[in-house]
CSV table of C-alpha atoms in Angstrom, one decimal:
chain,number,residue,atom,x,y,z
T,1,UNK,CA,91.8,-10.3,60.3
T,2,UNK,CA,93.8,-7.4,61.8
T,3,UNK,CA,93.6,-3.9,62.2
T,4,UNK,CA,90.4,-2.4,60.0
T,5,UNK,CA,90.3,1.5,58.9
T,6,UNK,CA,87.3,3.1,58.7
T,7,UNK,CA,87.5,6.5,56.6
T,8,UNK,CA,84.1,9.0,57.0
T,9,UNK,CA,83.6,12.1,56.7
T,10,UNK,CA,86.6,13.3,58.9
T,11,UNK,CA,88.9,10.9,57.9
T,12,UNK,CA,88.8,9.3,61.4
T,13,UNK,CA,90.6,6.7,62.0
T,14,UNK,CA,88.9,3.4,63.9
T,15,UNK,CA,91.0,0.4,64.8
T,16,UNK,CA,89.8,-2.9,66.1
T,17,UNK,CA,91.7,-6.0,67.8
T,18,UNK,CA,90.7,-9.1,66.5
T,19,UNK,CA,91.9,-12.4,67.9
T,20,UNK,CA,92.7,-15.6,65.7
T,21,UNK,CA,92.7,-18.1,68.4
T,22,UNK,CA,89.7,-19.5,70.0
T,23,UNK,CA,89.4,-17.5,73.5
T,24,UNK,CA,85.4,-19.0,74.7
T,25,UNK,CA,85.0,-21.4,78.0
T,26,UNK,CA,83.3,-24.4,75.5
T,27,UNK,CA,87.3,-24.2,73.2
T,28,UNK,CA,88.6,-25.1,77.0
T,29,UNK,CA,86.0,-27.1,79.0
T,30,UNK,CA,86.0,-30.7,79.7
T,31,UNK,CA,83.1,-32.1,77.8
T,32,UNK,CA,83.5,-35.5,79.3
T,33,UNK,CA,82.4,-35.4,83.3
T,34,UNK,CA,82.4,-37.9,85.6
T,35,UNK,CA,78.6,-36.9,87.2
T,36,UNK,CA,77.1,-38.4,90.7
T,37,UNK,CA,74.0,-38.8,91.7
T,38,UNK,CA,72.3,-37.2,94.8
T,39,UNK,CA,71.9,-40.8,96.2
T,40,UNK,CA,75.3,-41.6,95.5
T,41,UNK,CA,76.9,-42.8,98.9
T,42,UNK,CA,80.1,-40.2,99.6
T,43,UNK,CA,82.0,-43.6,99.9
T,44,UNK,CA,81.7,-43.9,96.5
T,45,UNK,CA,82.2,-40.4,95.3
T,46,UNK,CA,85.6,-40.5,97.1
T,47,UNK,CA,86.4,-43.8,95.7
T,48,UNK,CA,85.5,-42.0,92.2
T,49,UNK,CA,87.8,-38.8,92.8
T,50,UNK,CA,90.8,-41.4,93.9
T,51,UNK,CA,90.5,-43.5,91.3
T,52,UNK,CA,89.7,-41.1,88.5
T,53,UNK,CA,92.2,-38.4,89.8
T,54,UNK,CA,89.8,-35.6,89.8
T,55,UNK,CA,88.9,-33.3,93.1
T,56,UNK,CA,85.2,-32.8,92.5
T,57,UNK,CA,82.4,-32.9,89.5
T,58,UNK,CA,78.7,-32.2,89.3
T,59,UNK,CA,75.9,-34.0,90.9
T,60,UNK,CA,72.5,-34.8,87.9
T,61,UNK,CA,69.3,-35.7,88.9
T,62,UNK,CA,68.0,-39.1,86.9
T,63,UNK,CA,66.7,-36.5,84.3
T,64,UNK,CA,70.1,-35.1,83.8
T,65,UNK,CA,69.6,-32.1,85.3
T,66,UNK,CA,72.3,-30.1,87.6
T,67,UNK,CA,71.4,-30.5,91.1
T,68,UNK,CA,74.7,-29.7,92.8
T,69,UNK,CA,78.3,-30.3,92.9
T,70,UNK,CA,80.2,-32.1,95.0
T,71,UNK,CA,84.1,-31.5,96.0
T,72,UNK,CA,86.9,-33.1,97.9
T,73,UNK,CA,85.8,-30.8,100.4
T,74,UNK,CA,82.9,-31.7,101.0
T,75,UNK,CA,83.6,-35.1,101.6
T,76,UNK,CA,85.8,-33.8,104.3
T,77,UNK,CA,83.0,-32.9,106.4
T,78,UNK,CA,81.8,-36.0,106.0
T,79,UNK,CA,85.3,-37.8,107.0
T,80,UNK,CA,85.2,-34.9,109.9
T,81,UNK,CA,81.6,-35.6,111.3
T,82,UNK,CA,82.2,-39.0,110.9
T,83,UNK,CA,85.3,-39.7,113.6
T,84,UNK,CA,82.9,-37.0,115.6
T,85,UNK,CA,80.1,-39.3,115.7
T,86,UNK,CA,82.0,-42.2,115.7
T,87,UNK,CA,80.1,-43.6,112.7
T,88,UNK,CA,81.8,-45.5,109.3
T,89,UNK,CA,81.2,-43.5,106.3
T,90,UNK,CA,79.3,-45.2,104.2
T,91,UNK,CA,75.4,-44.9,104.2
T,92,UNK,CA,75.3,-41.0,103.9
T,93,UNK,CA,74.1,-39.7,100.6
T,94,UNK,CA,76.1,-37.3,98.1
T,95,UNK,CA,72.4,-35.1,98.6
T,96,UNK,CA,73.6,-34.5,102.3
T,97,UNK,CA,76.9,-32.9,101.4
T,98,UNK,CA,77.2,-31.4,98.2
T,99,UNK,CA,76.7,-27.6,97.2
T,100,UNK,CA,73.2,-27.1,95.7
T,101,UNK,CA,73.4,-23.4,95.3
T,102,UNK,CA,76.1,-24.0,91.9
T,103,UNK,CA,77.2,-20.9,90.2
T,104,UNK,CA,77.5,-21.6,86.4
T,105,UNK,CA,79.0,-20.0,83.5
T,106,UNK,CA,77.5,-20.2,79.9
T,107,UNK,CA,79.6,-21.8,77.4
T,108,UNK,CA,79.7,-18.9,75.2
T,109,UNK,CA,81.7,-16.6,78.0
T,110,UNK,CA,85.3,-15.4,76.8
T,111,UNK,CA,88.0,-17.3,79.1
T,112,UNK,CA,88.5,-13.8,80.2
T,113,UNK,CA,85.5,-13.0,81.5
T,114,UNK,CA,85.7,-16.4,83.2
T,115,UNK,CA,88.9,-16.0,84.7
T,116,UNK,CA,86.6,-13.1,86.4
T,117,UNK,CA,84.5,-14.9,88.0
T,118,UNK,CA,87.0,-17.2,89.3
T,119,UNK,CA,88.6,-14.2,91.0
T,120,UNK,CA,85.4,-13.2,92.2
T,121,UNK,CA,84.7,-16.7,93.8
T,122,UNK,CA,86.4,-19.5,95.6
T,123,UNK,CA,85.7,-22.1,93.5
T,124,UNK,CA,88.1,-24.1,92.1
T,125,UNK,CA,85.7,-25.6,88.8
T,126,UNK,CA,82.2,-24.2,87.7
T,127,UNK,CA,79.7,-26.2,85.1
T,128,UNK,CA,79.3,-24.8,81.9
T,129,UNK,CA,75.5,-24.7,80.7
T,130,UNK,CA,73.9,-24.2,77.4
T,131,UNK,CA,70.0,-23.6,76.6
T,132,UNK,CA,69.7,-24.6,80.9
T,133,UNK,CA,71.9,-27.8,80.1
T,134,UNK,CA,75.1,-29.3,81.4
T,135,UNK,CA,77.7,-29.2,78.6
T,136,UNK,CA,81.0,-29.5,80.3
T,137,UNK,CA,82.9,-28.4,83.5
T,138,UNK,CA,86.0,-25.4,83.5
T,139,UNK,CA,88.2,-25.0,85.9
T,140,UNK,CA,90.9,-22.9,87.6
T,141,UNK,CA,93.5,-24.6,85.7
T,142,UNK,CA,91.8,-24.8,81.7
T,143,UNK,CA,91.6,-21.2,82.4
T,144,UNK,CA,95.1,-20.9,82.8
T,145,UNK,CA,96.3,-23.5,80.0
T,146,UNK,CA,94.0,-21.4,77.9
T,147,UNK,CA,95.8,-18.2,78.2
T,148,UNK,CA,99.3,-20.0,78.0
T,149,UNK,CA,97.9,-20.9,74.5
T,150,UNK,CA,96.6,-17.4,73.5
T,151,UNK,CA,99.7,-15.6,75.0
T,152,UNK,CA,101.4,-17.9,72.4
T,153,UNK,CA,99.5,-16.7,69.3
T,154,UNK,CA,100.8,-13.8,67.5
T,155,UNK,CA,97.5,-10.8,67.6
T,156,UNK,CA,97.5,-8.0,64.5
């Protein structure tokens, strides 16, 4: 790997970067999600992010398929709506609350086109599909551990 020459006709000269690291979303995606369910009670999906430590993951229907995803913030509506009602929060459904329109990235996408479209959106994690599957979750922050490792490697 390195720089190639390419010598035609003219004796032109061609260079090419090649990168000896791994740089796709699946070399930096968490394969291993904590999913909900769209009945799920938001109870329990806050429950899940405290005692798991995580802010937010996605939402499969009982064939496994991507429905939504579901954040911290979204569960603050719910806290919200909830002293606004005056109601406990416990009976309303993940379904209610969580984002159904879910931008997702193929696993195959550089990091830096992925750090592109977190620029682009607000998001803070997007699911990673393959062949219309879930295959892992990225966020913000793998993104940024991902170049700290490339900016580390040595390029020819």
């Amino acid at each position: 790997m390195g720089i190639k020459s390419f010598m035609g006709r003219r004796a032109k000269e061609a260079t090419k970067k090649e990168y000896n690291a791994p740089i796709l979303v699946e070399d930096y995606m968490s394969k291993k999600l904590i999913t909900f369910n769209p009945e799920q009670s938001v109870l329990e999906v806050m429950e899940s992010f405290a005692k798991n430590r995580i802010s937010g993951g996605p939402v499969l229907d009982d064939n496994g398929f991507l429905v939504g995803i579901i954040s911290e913030a979204d569960c603050m509506k719910e806290i919200s709506e909830s002293r606004y009602f005056n109601q406990p929060i416990l009976d309303k459904s993940v379904e209610r609350f969580m984002t159904k329109d879910v931008e997702t990235i193929p696993h195959d996408m550089s990091i830096f086109d992925a750090a592109g479209v977190f620029h682009k959106n607000k998001r803070r994690r997007l699911p990673v599909m393959k062949d219309g599957l879930l295959v892992g979750q990225i966020s913000r922050k793998d993104i940024v551990v991902a170049a700290l490792k490339l900016s580390s490697h040595n390029y020819k």
